[in-house]
Coordinates of C-alpha atoms and ligand atoms in Angstrom, one line a residue:
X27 CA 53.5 185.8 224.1
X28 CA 51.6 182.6 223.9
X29 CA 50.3 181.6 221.1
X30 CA 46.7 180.9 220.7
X31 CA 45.1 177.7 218.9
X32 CA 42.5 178.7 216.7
X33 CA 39.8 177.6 218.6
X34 CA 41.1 180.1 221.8
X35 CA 41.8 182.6 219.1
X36 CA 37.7 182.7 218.0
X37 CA 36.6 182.2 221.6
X38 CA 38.6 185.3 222.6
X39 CA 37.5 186.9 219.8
X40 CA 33.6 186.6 220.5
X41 CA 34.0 186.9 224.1
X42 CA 35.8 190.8 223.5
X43 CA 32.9 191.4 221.0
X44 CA 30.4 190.3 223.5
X45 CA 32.2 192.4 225.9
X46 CA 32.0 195.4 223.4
X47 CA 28.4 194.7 222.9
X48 CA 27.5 194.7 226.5
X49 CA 29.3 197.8 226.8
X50 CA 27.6 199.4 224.0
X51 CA 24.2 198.4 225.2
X52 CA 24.9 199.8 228.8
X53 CA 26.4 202.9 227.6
X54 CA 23.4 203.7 225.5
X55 CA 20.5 201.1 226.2
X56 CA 17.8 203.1 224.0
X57 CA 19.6 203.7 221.4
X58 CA 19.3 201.8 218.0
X59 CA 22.3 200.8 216.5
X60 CA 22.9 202.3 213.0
X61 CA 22.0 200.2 209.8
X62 CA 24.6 201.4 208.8
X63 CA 27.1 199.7 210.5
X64 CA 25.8 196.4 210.5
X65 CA 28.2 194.0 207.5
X66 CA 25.5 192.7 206.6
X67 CA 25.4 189.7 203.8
X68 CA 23.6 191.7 200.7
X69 CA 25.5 191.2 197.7
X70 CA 25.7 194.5 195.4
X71 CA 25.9 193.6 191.4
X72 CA 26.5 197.5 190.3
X73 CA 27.1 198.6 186.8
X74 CA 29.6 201.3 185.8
X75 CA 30.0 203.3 182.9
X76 CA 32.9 205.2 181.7
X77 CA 33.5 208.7 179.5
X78 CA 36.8 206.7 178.1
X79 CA 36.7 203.8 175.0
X80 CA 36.3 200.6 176.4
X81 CA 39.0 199.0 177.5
X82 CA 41.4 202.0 177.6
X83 CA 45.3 202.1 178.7
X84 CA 45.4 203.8 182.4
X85 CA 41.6 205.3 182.4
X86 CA 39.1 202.7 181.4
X87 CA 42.3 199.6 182.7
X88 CA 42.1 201.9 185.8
X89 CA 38.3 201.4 186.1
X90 CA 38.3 197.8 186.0
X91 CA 41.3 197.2 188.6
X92 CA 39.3 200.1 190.9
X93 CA 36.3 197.2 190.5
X94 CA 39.0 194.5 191.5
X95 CA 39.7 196.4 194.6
X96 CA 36.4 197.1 195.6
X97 CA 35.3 193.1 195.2
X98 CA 38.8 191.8 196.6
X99 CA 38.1 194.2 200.0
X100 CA 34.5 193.5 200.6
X101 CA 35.2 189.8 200.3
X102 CA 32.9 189.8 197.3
X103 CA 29.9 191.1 198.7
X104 CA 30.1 194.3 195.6
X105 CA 30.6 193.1 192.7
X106 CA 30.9 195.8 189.7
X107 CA 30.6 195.7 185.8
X108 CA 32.5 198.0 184.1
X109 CA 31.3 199.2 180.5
X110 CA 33.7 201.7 178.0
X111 CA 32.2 204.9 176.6
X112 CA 29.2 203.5 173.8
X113 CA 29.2 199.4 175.7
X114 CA 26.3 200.6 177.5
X115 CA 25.4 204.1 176.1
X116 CA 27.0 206.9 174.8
X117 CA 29.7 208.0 176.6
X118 CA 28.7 211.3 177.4
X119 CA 25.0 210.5 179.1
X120 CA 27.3 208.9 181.8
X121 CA 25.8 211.9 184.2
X122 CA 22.2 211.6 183.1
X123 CA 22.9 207.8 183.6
X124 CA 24.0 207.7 186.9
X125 CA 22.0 210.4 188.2
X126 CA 18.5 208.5 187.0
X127 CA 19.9 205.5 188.5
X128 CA 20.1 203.4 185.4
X129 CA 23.5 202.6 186.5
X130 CA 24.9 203.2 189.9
X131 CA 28.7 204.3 189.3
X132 CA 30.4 206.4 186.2
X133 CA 34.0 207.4 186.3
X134 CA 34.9 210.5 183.8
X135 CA 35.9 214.2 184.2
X136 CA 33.4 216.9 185.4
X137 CA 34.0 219.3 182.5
X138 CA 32.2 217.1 180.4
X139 CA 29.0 218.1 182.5
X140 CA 29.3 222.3 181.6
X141 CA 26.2 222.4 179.4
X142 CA 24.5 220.9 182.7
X143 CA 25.9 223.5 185.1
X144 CA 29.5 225.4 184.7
X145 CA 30.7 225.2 187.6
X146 CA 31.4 221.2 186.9
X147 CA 34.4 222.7 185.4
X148 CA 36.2 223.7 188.3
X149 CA 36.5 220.3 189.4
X150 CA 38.3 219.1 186.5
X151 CA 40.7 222.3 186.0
X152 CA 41.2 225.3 185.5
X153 CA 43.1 226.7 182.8
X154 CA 46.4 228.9 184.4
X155 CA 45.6 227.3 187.9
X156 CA 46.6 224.5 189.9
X157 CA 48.9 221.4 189.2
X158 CA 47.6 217.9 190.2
X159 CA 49.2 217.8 193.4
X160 CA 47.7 221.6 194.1
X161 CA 44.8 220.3 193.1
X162 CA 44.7 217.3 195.6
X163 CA 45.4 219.9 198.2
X164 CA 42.4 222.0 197.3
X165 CA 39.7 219.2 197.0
X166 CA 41.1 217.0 200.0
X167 CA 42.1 219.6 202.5
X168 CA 40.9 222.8 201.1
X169 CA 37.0 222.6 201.0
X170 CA 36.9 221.7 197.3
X171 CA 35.5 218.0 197.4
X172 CA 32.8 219.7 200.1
X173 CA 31.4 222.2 197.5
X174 CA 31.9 219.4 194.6
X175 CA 29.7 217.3 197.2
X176 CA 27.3 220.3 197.7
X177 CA 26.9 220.9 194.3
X178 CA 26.6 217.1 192.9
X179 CA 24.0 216.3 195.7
X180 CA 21.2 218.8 193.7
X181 CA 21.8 215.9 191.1
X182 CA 21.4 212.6 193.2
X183 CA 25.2 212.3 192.7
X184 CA 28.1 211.6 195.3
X185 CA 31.6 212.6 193.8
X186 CA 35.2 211.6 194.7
X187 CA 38.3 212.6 193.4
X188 CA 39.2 209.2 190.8
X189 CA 42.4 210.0 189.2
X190 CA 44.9 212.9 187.7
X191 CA 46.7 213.6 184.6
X192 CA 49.0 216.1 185.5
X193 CA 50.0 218.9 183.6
X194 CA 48.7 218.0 179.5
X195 CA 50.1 219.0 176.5
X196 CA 48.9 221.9 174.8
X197 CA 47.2 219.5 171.4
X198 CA 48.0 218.5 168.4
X199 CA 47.7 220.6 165.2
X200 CA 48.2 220.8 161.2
X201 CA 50.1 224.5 161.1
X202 CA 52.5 226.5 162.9
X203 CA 51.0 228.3 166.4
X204 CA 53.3 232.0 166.0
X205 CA 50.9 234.4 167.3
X206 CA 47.4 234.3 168.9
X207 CA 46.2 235.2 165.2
X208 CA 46.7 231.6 164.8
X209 CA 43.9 230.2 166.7
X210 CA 41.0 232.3 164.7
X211 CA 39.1 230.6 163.1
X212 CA 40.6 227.3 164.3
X213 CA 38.3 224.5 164.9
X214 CA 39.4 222.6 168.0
X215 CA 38.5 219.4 170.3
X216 CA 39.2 221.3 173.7
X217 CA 36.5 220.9 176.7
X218 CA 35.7 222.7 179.7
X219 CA 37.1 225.9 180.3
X220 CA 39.8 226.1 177.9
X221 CA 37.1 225.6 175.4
X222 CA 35.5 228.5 176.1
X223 CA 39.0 230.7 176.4
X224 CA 39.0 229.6 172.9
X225 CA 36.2 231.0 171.9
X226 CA 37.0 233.7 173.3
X227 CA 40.2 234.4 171.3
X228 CA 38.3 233.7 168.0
X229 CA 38.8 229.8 167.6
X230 CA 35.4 227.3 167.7
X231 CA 35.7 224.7 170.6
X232 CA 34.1 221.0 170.0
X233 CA 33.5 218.6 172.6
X234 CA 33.8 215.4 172.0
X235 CA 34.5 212.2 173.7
X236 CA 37.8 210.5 173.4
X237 CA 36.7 207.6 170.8
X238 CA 35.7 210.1 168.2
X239 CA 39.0 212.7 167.8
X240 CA 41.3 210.3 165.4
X241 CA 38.5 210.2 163.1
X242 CA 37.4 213.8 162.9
X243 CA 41.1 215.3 163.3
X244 CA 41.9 212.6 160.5
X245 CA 38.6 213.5 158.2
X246 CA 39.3 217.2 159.2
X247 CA 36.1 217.5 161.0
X248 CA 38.3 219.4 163.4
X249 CA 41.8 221.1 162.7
X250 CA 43.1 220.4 166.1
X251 CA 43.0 218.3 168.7
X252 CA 44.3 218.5 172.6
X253 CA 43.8 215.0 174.7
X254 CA 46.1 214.7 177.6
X255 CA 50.0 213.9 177.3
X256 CA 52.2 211.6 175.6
X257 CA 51.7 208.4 176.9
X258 CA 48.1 208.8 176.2
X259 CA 48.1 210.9 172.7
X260 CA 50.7 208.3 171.5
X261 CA 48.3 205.3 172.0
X262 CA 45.4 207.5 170.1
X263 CA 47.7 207.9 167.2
X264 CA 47.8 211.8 166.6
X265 CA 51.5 211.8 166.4
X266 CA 50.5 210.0 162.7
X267 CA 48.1 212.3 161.5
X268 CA 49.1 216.0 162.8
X269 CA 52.4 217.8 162.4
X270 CA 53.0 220.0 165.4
X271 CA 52.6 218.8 169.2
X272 CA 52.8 221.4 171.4
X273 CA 53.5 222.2 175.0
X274 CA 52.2 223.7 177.5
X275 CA 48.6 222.5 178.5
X276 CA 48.0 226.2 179.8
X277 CA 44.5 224.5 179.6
X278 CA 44.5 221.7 181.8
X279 CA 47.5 221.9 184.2
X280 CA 46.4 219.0 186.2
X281 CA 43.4 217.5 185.7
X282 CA 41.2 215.7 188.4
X283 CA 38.9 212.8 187.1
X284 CA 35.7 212.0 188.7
X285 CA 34.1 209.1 189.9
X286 CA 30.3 210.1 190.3
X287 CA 28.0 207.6 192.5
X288 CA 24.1 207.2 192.2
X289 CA 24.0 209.5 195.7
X290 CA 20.4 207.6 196.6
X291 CA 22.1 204.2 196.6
X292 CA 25.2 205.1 197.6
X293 CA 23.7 206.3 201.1
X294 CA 22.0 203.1 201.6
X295 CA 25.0 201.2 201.3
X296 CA 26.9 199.7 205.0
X297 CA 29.3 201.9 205.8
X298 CA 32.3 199.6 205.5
X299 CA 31.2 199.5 201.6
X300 CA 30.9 203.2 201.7
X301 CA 34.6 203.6 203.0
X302 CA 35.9 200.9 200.4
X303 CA 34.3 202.8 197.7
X304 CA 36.1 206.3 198.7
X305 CA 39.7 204.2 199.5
X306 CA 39.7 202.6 196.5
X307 CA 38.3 205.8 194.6
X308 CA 41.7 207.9 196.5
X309 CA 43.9 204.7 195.2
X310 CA 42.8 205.0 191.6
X311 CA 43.4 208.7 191.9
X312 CA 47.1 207.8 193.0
X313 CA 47.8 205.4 190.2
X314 CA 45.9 207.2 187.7
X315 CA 48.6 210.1 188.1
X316 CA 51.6 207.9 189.0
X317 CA 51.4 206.1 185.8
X318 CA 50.8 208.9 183.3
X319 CA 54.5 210.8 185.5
X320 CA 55.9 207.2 184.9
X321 CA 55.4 207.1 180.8
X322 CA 54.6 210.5 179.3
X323 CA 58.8 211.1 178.9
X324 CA 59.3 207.3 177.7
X325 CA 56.1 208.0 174.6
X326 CA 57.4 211.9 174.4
X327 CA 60.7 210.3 172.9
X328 CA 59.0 207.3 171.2
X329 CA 56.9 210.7 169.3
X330 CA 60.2 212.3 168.4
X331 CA 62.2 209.1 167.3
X332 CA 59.1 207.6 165.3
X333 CA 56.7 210.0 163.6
X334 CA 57.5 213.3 162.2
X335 CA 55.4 214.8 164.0
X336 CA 57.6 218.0 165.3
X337 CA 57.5 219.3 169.5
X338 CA 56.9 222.6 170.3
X339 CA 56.8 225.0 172.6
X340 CA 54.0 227.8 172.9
X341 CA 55.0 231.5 172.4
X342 CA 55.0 233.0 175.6
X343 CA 53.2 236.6 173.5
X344 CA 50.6 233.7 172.9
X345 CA 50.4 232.4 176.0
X346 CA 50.0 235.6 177.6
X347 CA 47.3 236.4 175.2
X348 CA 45.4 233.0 176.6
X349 CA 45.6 234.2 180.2
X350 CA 43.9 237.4 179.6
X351 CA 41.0 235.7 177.8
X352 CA 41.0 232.8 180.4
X353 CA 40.8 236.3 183.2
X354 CA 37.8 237.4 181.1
X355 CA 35.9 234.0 181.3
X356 CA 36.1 233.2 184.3
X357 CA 35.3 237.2 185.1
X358 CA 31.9 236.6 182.6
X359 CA 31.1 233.2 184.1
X360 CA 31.6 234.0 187.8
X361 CA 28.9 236.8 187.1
X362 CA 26.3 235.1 185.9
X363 CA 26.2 232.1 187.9
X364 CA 26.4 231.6 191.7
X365 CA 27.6 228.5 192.0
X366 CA 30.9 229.3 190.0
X367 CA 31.5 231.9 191.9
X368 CA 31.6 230.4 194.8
X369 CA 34.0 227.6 193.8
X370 CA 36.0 230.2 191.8
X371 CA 36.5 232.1 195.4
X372 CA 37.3 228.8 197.2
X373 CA 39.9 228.0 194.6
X374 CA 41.7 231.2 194.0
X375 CA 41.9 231.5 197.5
X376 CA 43.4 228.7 197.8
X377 CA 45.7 229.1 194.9
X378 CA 47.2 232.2 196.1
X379 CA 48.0 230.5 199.6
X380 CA 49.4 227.7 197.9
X381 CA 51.4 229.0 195.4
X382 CA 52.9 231.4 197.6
X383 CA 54.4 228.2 199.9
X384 CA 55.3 226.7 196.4
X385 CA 57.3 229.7 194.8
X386 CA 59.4 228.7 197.9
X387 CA 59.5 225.6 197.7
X388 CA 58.5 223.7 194.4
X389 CA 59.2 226.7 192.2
X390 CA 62.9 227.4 193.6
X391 CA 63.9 223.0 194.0
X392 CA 62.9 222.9 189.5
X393 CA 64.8 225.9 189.2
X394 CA 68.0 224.9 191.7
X395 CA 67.7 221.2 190.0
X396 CA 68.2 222.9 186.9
X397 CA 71.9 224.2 187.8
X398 CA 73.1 221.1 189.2
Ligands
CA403 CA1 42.7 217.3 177.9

């Protein structure tokens, strides 16, 4: 093939778009073309605020390299500020925020929103529902990111899927979990759902945002803590102030973490911005749960070899117990409000489809890895 001088090269190259143009025109002479469409030279300066402490290993680090991306693929034409939870305000007004257009992006978890409206919590987790991968099933190919759209778009917001934990760890406590007798009375940092199955077995559920736990679990503000796995809950520091670490996070079983765009401004953007936005929003969701798979066995150890903090395992009388309160409210919540409802049919529908492809596929492969 010959090889063509520059020069040739750009000739070519605006005598095809010409070309394309013409043909355009002639196939639909009245037509407008789309603002939309057009690259045009705006620069965007945006502002984004995060639910995590500033600066934060894989969440708040993953916010800034997402504003890397976005800046390296529009040629820097968007240009984004990132600010920790409390940089710019608190963390948890990052929905108010966005929504009223102070800022334009915030990247956090939707169960942080329940006190706003509950069904935010399905897009985060369920507790006893689907793993991250299930999860990324239901939201890009099972409807779910279409009613998170539908729902978000009563609040001037655009979500996208913006990173995963996998399955979490149960929490961190000060005594010995034997039976579900345990948890009454127990004071507890867990949010969204599981919060409210703890309620519901006699415990007192706190929300808080991730900067405050060491100090209240610490000061015994709270007796018990759950955060997300070992990579992360080794860099909080729990492993030096609670005894028992347990396992399973029957709570959160995969976690999906939001971005949330300022829906108004988002819609005005050029679509090329648009897709970089949602492509770079998919990537963080990617690296988000690669890189919590890639440490949470290396800080698991580095919690067993260097603090005294002891591992456990949930009883499965207690964890049976947890189910049957998580059936009740989601049964209770589903009643009252529309909304939940209809997410909570679009997921368990999908959850029974999918699981019954992965009890034949994912379930048996653990269980036949665990013989070889
Ligand atoms: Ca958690």
């Amino acid at each position: 093939m010959k090889k063509l001088s520059r020069k040739e090269f750009i000739k070519n190259t605006a005598l095809a778009t010409g070309a394309l143009m013409a043909f355009n025109s002639c196939k639909n002479e009245s037509a407008e073309i789309e603002s939309p469409n057009i690259i045009s030279k705006k620069h965007y300066e945006w502002k984004m605020v995060t639910t995590w402490p500033p600066n934060f290993p894989v969440l708040g680090e993953g916010c800034v390299a997402f504003a890397q991306w976005v800046e390296a693929m529009s040629g820097g034409r968007m240009k984004i500020k990132v600010y920790g939870g409390g940089e710019l305000i608190p963390a948890l007004q990052a929905f108010e925020a966005v929504n009223s257009g102070a800022v334009e992006i915030a990247n956090g978890a939707s169960y942080y929103w329940a006190g706003i409206n509950p069904a935010t919590q399905f897009f985060t987790t369920v507790p006893f529902g689907m793993n991250a991968q299930q999860v990324n099933a239901w939201l890009y190919q099972g409807g779910g990111l279409d009613l998170w759209t539908e729902l978000y778009a009563e609040y001037n917001l655009k979500p996208f899927p913006g990173g995963n934990t996998g399955v979490q760890m149960a929490g961190w406590f000060n005594k010995e979990i034997k039976s579900i007798e345990d948890f009454k009375g127990l004071k507890m940092r867990i949010p969204g759902l599981g919060g409210k199955v703890l309620n519901e077995v006699g415990g007192t559920a706190v929300l808080s945002a991730g900067s405050e736990i060491y100090t209240n679990l610490e000061r015994g503000v709270i007796d018990a803590t759950e955060w997300i796995g070992p990579y992360h809950d080794y860099k909080m520091g729990f492993q030096n102030i609670a005894k028992y670490y347990y396992a399973p996070g029957w709570h959160e079983p995969g976690s999906n973490l939001e971005f949330m765009f300022n829906k108004r401004e988002f819609d005005k953007l050029p679509l090329d911005l648009q897709t970089i936005l949602e492509v770079c929003a998919a990537k963080l969701n990617l690296m988000v749960l690669s890189e919590f798979e890639a440490k949470n066995n290396i800080y698991l150890q580095k919690i067993k070899d260097e603090s005294p903090a002891e591992v456990k395992i949930l009883p499965k009388d207690v964890l049976n117990h947890l189910k049957n309160a998580t059936d009740t409210v989601l049964r209770e919540l589903i009643e009252r409000d529309r909304f939940s409802r209809k997410v909570f049919e679009s997921y368990s529908k999908f959850k029974t489809n999918i699981m019954n492809w992965s009890n034949i596929s994912e379930r048996l492969y653990y269980n036949d890895m665990n013989q070889l």
